[in-house]
Protein backbone atom coordinates (compact mmCIF):
# COMPACT_ATOMS: atom_id res chain seq x y z
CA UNK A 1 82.80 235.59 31.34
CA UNK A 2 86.41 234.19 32.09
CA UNK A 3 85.56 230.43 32.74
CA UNK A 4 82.58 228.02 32.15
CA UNK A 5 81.91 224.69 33.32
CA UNK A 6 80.12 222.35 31.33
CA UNK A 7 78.41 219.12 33.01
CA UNK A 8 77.89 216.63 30.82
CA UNK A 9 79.90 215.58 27.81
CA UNK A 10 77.59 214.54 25.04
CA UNK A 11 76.70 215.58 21.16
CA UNK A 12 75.52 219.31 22.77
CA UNK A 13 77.96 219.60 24.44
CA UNK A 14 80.64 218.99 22.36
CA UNK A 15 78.43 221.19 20.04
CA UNK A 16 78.58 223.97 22.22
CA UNK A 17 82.02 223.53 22.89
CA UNK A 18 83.10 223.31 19.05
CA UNK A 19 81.34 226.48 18.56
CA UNK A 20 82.62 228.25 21.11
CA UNK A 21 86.53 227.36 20.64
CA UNK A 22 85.77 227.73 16.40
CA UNK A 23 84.38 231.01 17.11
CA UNK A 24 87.32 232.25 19.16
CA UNK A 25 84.56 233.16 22.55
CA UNK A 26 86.87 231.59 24.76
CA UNK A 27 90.29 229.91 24.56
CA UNK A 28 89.38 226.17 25.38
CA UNK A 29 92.07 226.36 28.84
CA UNK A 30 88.52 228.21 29.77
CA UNK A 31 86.17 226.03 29.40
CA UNK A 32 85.99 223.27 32.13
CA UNK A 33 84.27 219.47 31.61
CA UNK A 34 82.64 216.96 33.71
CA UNK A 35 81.36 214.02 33.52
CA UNK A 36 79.90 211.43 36.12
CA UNK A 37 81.45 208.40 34.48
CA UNK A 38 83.37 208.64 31.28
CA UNK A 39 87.29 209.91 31.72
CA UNK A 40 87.69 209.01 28.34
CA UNK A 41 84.94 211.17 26.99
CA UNK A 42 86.93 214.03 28.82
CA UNK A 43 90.58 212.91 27.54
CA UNK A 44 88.66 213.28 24.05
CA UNK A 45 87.63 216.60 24.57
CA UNK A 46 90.95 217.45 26.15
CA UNK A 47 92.84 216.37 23.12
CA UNK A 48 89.88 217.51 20.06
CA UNK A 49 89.43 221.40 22.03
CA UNK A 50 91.93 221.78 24.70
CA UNK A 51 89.56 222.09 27.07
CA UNK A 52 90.04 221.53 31.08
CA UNK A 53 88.92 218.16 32.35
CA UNK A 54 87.60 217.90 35.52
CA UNK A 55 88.30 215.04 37.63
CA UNK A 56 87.97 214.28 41.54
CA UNK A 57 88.67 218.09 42.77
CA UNK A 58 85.43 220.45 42.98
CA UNK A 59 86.69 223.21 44.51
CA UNK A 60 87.83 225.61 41.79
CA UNK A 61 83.91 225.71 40.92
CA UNK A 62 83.68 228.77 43.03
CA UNK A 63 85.77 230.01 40.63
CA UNK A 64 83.17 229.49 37.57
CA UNK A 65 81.07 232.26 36.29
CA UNK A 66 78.59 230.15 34.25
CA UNK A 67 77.80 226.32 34.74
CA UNK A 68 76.13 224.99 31.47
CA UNK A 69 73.99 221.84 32.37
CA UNK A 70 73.96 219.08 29.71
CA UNK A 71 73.04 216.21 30.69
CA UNK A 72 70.12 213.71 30.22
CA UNK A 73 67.07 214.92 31.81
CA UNK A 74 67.10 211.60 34.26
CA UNK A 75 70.21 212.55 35.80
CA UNK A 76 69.19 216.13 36.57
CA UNK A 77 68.40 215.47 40.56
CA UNK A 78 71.94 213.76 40.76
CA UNK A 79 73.94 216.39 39.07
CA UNK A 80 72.25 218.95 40.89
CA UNK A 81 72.90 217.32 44.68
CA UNK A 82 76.36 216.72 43.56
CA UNK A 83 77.37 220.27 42.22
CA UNK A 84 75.20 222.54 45.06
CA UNK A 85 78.27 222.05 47.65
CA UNK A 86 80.65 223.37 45.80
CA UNK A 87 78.58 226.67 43.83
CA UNK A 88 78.32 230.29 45.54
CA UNK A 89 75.48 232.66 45.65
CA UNK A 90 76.54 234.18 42.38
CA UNK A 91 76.98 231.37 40.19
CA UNK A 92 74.84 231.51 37.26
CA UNK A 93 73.27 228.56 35.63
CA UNK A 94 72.55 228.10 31.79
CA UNK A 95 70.66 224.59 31.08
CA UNK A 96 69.85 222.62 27.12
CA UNK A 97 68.35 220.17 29.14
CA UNK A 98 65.41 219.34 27.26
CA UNK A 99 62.32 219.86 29.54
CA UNK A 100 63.26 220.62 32.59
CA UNK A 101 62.11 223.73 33.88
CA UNK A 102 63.94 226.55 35.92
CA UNK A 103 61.89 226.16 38.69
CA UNK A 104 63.34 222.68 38.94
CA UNK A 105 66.58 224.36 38.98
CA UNK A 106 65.34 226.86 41.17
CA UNK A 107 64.46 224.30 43.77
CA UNK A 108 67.63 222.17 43.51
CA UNK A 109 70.17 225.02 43.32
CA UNK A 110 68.52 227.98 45.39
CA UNK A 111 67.91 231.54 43.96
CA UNK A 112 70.46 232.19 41.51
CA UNK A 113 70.55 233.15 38.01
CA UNK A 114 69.47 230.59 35.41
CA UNK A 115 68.91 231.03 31.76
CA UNK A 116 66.85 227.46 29.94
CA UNK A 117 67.72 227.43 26.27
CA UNK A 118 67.55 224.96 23.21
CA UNK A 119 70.43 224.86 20.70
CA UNK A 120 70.56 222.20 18.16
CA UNK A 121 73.48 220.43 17.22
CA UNK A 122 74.03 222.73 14.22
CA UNK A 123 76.30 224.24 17.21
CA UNK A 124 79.26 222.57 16.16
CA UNK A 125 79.82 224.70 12.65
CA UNK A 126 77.95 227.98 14.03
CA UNK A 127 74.39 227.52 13.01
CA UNK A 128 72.67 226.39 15.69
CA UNK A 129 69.34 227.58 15.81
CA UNK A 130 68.22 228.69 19.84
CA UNK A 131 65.69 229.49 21.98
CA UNK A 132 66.17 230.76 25.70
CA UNK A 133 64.46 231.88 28.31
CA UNK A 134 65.49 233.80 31.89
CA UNK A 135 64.47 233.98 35.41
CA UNK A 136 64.31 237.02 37.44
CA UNK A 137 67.58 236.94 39.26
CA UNK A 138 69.65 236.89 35.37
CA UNK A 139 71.00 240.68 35.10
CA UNK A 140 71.35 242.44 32.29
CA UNK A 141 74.98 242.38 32.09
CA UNK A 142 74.93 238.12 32.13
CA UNK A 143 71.77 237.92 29.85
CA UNK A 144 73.97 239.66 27.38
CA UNK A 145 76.99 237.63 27.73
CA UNK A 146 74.42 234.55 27.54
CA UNK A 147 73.06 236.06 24.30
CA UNK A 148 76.47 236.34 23.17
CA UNK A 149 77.71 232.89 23.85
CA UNK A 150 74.98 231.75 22.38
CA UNK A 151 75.12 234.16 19.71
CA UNK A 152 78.43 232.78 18.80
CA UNK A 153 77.32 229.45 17.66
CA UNK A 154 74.05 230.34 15.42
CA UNK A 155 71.13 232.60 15.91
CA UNK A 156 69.35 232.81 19.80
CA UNK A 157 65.41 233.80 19.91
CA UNK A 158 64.56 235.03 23.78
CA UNK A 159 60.97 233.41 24.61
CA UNK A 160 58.77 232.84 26.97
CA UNK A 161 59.97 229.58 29.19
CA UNK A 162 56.73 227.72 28.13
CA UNK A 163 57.15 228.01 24.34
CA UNK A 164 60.59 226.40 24.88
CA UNK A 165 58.84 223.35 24.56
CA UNK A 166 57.55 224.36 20.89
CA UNK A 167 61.40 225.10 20.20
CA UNK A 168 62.76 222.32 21.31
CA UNK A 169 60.28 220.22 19.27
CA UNK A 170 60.93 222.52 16.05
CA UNK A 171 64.73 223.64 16.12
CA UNK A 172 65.91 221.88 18.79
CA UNK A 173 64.87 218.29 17.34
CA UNK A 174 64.54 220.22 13.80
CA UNK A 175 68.34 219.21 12.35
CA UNK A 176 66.99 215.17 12.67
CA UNK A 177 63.70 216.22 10.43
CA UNK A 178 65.83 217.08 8.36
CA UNK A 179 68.63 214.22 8.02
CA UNK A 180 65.79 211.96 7.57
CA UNK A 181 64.12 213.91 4.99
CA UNK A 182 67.20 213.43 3.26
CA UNK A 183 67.65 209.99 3.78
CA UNK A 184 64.03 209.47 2.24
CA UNK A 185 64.95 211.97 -1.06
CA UNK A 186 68.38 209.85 -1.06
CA UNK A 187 66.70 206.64 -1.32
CA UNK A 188 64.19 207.47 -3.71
CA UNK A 189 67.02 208.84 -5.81
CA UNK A 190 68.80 205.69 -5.74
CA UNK A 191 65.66 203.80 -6.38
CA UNK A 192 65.00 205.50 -9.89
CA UNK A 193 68.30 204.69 -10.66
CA UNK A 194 71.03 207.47 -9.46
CA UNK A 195 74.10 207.53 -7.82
CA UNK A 196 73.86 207.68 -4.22
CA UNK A 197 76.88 209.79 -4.56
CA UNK A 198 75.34 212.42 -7.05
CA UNK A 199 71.99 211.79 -5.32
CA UNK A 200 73.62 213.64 -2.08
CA UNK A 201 75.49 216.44 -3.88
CA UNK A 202 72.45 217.29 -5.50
CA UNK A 203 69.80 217.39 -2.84
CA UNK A 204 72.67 219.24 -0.29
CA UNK A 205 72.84 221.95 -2.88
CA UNK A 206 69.00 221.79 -2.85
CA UNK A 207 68.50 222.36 0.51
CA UNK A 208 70.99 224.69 0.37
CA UNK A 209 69.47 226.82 -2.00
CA UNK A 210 66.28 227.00 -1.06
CA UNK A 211 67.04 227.89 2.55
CA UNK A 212 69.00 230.40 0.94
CA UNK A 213 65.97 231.87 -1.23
CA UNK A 214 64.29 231.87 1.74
CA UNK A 215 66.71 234.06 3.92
CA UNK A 216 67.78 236.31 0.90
CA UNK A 217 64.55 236.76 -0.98
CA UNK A 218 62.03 237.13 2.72
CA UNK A 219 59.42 235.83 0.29
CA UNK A 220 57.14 233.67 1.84
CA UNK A 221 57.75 229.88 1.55
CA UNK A 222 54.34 229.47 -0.40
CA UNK A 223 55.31 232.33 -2.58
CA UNK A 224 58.47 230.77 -3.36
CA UNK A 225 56.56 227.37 -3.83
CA UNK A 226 53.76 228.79 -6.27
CA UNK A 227 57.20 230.10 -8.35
CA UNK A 228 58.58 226.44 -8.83
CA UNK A 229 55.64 224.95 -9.48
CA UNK A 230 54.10 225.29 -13.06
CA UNK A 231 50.34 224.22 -13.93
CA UNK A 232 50.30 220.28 -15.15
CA UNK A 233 54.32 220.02 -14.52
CA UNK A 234 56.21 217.36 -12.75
CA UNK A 235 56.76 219.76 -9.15
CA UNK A 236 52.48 219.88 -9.16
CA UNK A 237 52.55 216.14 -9.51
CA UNK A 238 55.16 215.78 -6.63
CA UNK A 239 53.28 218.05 -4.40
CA UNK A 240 50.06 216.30 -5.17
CA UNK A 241 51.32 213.37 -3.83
CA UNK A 242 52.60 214.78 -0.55
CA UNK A 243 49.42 216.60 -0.02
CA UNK A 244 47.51 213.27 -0.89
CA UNK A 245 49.67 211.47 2.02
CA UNK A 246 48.78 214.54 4.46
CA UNK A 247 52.45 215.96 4.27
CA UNK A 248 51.33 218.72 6.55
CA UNK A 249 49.43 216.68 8.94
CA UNK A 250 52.35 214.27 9.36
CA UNK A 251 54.76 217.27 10.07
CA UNK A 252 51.97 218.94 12.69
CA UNK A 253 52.32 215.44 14.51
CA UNK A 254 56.31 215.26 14.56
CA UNK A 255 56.13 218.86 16.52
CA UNK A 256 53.29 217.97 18.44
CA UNK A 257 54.73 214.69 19.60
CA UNK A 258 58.42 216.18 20.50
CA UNK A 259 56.39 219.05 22.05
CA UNK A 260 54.55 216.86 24.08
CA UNK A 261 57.77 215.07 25.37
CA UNK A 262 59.20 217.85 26.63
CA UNK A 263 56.99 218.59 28.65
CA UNK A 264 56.81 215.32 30.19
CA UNK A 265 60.55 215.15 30.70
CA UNK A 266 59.78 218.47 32.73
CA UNK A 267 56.55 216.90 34.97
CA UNK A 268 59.27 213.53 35.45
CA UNK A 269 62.06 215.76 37.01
């Protein structure tokens, strides 16, 4: 791929984007931005990546090789009336719009190739954690410079379309879990009497090694739990109380619930 156009200029986005530049896939001259109503968003990406803003001419679109569609599932419809003109038979189409399916896309662009995926924020420092799915008319040689691009800013897991919903509820949405997990650990930390500071370093490094166990060791999580946790000791009383407050249940009804948005942000487009 020599050029991509992104529309839309929000947090994936500029994920994407950071990735992409960081990881050296494409010299940011290459990568083209636009946005419906914020020129300043654009100057900012101009100036952060050295991207190419896009502004009143269409034309060079012809030009693109892959349009990446980010923006908010409402204005889906719009963007796709106002970029059809302009697109020729061959350009492909790669969407992290959360719940919109390709045969939307299908409809509003015509036959073409378009790849659906779900990459998490995580983007930005090249751990992004993705899903993505294809349609028929994707050939072998794009899928694989998809995969790349993708592969550039984290790990990519090719699914079915319809379990994109499940992955955008668990690693697509999964990086917020998380944030607030540590804002509750934080806050009981500082509650008992530590330093929000050291409260921080110390569950980062946490979370850092354990995901680490996990990817090193490939023992399973409960394996690695039943290790840390001794008969009568303080992790068994910790764990009793999350299992008393239905820890699991609680986490089965965050994925359930983002699942089930996605899929109505796909029946609303």
């Amino acid at each position: 791929m020599e050029k991509i156009l992104f529309v839309g200029a929000g947090s994936m986005a500029e994920a994407i984007i950071a990735g992409i530049v960081e990881k050296n896939v494409l010299p940011g001259k290459q990568i083209y931005v636009m946005n419906r109503s914020d020129a300043d968003r654009l100057c900012e990406l101009e100036d952060r990546y050295g991207i190419t803003k896009v502004c009143e001419d269409r034309s060079f679109i012809k030009e693109i090789d892959l349009v990446v569609l980010a923006t908010k599932p409402k204005d889906v419809q719009q963007v796709m009336k106002d970029i059809r003109p302009y697109i020729t038979d061959h350009t492909a189409f790669l969407s992290v719009i959360a719940g919109i399916s390709i045969e939307t896309f299908e409809k509003g662009l015509g036959n073409r190739p378009i790849a659906r995926s779900m990459p998490n924020t995580s983007a930005t420092i090249g751990l992004s954690a993705s899903g993505i799915a294809f349609n028929e008319d994707v050939s072998s040689e794009m899928k694989d410079s998809i995969l790349s691009l993708l592969s550039a800013i984290g790990i990519v897991k090719v699914v079915e379309e319809d379990d994109l919903h499940a992955v955008t509820a668990l690693s697509g949405s999964g990086p917020a879990y998380i944030y607030y997990l540590v804002e509750a650990l934080e806050e009981a930390a500082v509650a008992r009497g530590l330093n929000a500071a050291d409260a921080r370093e110390l569950i980062v490094q946490t979370l850092e090694g354990a995901a680490a166990m996990l990817k090193t060791t490939g023992q399973e999580p409960s394996t690695l739990r039943t290790n840390v946790t001794s008969p009568g000791g303080t992790t068994a009383a910790g764990l009793k109380a999350l299992e008393s407050h239905r820890f699991k249940s609680v986490i089965a009804d965050c994925i359930n619930s983002a699942e089930a948005r996605s899929r109505e942000l796909g029946a609303m487009s």
